[in-house]
Tab-separated table of C-alpha atoms in Angstrom:
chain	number	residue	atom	x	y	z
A	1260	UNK	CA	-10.472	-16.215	-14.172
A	1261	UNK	CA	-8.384	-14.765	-11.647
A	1262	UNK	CA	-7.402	-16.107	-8.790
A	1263	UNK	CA	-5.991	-14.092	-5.961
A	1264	UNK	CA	-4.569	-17.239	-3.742
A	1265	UNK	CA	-2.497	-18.132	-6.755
A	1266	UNK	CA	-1.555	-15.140	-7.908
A	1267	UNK	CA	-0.023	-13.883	-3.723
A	1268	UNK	CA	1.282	-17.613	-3.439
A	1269	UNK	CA	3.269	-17.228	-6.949
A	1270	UNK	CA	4.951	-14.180	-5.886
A	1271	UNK	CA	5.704	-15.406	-2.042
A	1272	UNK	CA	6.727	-18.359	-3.514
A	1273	UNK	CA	9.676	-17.155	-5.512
A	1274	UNK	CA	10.291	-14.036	-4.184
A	1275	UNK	CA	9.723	-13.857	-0.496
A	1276	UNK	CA	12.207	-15.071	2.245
A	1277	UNK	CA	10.878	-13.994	5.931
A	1278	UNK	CA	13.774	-13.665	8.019
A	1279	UNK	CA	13.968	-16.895	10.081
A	1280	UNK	CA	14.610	-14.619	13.347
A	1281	UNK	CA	12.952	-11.722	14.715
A	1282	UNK	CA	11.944	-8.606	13.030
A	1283	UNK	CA	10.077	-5.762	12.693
A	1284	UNK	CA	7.026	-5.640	9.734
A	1285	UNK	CA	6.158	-3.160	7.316
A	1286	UNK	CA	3.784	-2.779	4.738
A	1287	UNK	CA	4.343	-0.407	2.617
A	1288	UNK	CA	1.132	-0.104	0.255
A	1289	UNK	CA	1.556	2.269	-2.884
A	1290	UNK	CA	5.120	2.621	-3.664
A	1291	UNK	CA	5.438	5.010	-6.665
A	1292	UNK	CA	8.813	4.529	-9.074
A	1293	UNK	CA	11.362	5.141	-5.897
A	1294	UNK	CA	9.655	3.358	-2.638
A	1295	UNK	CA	10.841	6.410	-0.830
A	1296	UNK	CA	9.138	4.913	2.335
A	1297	UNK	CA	10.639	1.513	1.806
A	1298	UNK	CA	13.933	2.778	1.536
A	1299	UNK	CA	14.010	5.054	4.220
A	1300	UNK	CA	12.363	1.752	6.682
A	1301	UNK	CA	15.208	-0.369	5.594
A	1302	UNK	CA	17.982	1.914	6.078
A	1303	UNK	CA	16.973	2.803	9.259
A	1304	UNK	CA	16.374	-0.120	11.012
A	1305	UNK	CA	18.396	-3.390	9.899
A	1306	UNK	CA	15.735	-6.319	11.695
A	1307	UNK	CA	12.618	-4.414	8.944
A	1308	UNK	CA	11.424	-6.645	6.591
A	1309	UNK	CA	8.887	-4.808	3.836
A	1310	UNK	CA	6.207	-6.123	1.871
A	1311	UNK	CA	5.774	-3.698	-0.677
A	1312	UNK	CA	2.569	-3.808	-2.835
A	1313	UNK	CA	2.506	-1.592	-5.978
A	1314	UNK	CA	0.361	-1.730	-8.950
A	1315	UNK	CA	1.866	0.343	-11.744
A	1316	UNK	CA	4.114	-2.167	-14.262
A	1317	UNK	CA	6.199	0.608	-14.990
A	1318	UNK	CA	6.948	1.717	-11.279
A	1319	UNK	CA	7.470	-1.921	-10.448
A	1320	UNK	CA	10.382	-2.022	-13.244
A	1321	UNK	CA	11.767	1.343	-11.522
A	1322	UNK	CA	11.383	-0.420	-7.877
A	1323	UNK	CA	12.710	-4.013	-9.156
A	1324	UNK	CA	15.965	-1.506	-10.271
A	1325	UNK	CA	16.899	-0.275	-6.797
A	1326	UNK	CA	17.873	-3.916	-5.737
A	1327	UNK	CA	16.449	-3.416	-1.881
A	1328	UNK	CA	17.733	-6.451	-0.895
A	1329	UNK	CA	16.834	-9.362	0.894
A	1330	UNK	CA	14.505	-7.269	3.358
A	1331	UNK	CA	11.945	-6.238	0.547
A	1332	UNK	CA	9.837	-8.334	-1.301
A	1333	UNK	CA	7.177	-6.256	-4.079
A	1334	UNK	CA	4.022	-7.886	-4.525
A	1335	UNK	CA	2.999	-6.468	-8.227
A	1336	UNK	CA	-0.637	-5.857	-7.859
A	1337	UNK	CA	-3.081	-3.292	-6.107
A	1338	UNK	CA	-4.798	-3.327	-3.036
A	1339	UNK	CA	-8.177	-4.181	-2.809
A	1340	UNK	CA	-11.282	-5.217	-0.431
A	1341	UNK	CA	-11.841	-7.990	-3.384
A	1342	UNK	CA	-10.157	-9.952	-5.582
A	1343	UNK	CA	-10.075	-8.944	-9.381
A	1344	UNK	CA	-8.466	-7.574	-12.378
A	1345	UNK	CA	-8.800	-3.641	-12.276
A	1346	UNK	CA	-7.857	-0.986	-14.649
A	1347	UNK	CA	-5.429	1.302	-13.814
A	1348	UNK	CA	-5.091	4.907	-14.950
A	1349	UNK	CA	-1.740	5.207	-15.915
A	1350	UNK	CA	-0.552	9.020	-15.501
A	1351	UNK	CA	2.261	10.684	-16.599
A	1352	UNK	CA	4.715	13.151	-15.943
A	1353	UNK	CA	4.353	11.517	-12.508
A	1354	UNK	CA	3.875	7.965	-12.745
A	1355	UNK	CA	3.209	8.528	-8.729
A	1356	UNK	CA	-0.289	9.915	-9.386
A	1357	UNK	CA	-1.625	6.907	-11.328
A	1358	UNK	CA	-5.097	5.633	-10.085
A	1359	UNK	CA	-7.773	2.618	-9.652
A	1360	UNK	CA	-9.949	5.697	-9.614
A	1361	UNK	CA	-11.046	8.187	-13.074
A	1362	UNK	CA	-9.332	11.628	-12.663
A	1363	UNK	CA	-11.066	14.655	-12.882
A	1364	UNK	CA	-9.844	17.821	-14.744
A	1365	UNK	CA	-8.477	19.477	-11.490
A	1366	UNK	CA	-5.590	17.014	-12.017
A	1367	UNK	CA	-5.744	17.180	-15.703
A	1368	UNK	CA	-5.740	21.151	-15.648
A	1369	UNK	CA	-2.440	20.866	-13.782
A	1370	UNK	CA	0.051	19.180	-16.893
A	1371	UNK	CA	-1.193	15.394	-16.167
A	1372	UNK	CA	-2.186	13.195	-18.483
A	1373	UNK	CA	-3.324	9.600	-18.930
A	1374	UNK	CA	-0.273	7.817	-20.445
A	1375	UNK	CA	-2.163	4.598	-20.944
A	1376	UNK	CA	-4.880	2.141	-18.980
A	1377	UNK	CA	-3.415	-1.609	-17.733
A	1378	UNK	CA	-5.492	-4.266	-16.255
A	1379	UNK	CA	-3.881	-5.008	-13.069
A	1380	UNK	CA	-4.957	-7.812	-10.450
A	1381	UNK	CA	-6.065	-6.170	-7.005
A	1382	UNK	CA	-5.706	-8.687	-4.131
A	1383	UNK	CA	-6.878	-8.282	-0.167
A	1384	UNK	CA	-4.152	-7.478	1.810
A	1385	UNK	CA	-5.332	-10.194	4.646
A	1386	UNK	CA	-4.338	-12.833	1.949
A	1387	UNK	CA	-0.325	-11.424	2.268
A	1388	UNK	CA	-0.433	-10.890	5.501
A	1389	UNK	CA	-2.238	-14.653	6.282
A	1390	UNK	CA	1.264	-15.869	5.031
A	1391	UNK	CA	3.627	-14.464	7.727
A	1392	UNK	CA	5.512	-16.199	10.067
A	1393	UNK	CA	4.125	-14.323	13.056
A	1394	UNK	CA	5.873	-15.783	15.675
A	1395	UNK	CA	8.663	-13.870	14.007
A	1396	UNK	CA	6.992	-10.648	14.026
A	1397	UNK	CA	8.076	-8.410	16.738
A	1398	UNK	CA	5.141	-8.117	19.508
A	1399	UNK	CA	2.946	-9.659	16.399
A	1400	UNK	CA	2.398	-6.375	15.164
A	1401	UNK	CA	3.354	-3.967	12.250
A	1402	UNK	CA	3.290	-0.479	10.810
A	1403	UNK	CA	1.921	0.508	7.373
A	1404	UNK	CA	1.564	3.314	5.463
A	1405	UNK	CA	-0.952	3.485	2.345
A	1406	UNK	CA	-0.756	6.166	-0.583
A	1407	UNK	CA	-2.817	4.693	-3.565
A	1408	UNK	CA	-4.395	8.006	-4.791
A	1409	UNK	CA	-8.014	7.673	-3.147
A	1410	UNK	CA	-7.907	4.404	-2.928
A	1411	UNK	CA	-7.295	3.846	0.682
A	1412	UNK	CA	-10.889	2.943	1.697
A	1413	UNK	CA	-10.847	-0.294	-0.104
A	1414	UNK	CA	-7.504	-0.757	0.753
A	1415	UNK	CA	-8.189	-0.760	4.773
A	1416	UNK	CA	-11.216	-2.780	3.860
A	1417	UNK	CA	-8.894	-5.453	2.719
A	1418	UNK	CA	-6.904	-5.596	5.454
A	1419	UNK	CA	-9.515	-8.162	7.602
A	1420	UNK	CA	-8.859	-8.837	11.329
A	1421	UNK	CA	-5.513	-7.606	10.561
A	1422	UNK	CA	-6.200	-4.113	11.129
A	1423	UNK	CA	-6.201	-4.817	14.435
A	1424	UNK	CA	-2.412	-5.720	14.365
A	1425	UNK	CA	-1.214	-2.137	13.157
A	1426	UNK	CA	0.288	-0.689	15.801
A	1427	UNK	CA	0.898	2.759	13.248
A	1428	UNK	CA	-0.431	3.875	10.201
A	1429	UNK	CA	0.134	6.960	7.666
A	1430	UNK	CA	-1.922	6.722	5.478
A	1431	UNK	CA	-3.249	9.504	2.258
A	1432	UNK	CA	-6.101	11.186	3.460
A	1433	UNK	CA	-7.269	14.046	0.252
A	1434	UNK	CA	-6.873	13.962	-2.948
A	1435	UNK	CA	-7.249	17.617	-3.534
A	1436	UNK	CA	-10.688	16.896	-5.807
A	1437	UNK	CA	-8.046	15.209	-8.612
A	1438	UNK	CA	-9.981	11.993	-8.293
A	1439	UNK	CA	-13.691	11.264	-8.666
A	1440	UNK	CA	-14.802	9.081	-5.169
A	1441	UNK	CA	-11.748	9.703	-3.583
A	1442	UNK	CA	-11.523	8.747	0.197
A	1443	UNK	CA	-11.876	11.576	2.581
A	1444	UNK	CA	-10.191	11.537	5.795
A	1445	UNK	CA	-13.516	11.999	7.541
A	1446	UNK	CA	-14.599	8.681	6.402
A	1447	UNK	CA	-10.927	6.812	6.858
A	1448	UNK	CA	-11.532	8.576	10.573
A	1449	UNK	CA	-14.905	6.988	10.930
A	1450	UNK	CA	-13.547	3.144	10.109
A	1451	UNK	CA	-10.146	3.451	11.882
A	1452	UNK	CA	-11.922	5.307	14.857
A	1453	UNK	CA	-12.550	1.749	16.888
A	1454	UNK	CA	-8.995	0.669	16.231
A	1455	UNK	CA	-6.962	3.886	16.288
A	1456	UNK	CA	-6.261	7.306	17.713
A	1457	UNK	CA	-5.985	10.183	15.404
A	1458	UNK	CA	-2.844	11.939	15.784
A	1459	UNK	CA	-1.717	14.514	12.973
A	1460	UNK	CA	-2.993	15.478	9.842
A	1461	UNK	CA	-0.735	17.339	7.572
A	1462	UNK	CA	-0.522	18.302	3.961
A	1463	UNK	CA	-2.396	15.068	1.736
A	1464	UNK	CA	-1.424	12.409	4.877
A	1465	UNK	CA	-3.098	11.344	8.440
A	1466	UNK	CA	-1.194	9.868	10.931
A	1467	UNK	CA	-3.100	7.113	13.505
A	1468	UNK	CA	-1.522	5.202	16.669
A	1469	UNK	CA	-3.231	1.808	17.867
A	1470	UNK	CA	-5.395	2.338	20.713
């Protein structure tokens, strides 16, 4: 049975190293095969430490290659508002558009396909984030962005009292029909609404500033 304590306390256990002076957090949820967002946090600011949570195996192998350093720790797993092991759709040419969710033929129409299905553990982001040294954390706060291809309802539901610690958040917002349930900005509005201001939308992404 699976076990979400052990399986986040495995991975910070031999992978992560919080800086043991101050920095700046970010969570980086849904990283594709390049972490384009991780990169760009890291280069540009050299106190960021990011916790990067990805669920495809093969993007993880990509992500693993890019040796990010010391600042960067990638939790392999998706995530969740519980605590299970998930299928996930596996898509190719763009490993990018793989989903927790069953793709529709708007997506297929376009050249995707499903490479392959993996069962993947999905863990609740307040179970990471419990683990931080937040005395550390600068102001006790930290920015995220999420891109899991409709998945980012259940990913904010994970995210516990913790949401209240994001100071800003870009997060995907339509899926352009490609997924079946996907989350609609109207409804990611309607949670974050107590917590956030809304302040762009453009293209697929939302952007949202603590209140």
């Amino acid at each position: 049975m699976f076990n979400e304590g052990d399986y986040v306390h495995y991975f910070l256990k031999n992978y992560l190293q919080f800086p043991d002076s101050e920095f700046d957090l970010f969570v980086d949820v849904g990283l594709s095969h390049n972490a384009p967002h991780s990169k760009q946090v890291l280069a540009s600011n050299s106190k960021s430490f990011v916790i990067g949570v990805e669920p495809n195996p093969e993007n993880c192998q990509s992500i693993r290659g890019l040796n990010l350093g010391d600042r960067f720790c990638l939790i392999e797993a998706g995530a969740s508002n519980f605590s299970e092991v998930t299928t996930l759709n596996m898509m190719s040419p763009d490993p990018g558009t793989s989903s927790f969710l069953p793709v529709t033929e708007v997506l297929l129409n376009r050249g995707y396909r499903i490479s392959g299905k993996v069962a993947v553990p999905c863990v609740r982001l307040d179970s990471i984030l419990d683990l931080v040294p937040w005395n550390n954390v600068n102001k006790g706060m930290f920015s995220m962005k999420s891109d899991t291809q409709g998945y980012e309802l259940k990913v904010l539901g994970g995210l516990g009292a913790y949401i209240e610690k994001i100071t800003k958040l870009k997060i995907e917002c339509t899926c352009w029909g490609q997924y079946e349930n996907a989350s609609t900005l109207e409804e990611i509005r309607t949670i974050l609404s107590p917590y956030f201001d809304f302040t762009k939308e453009e293209h697929e992404n939302a952007w949202f500033t603590k209140k």
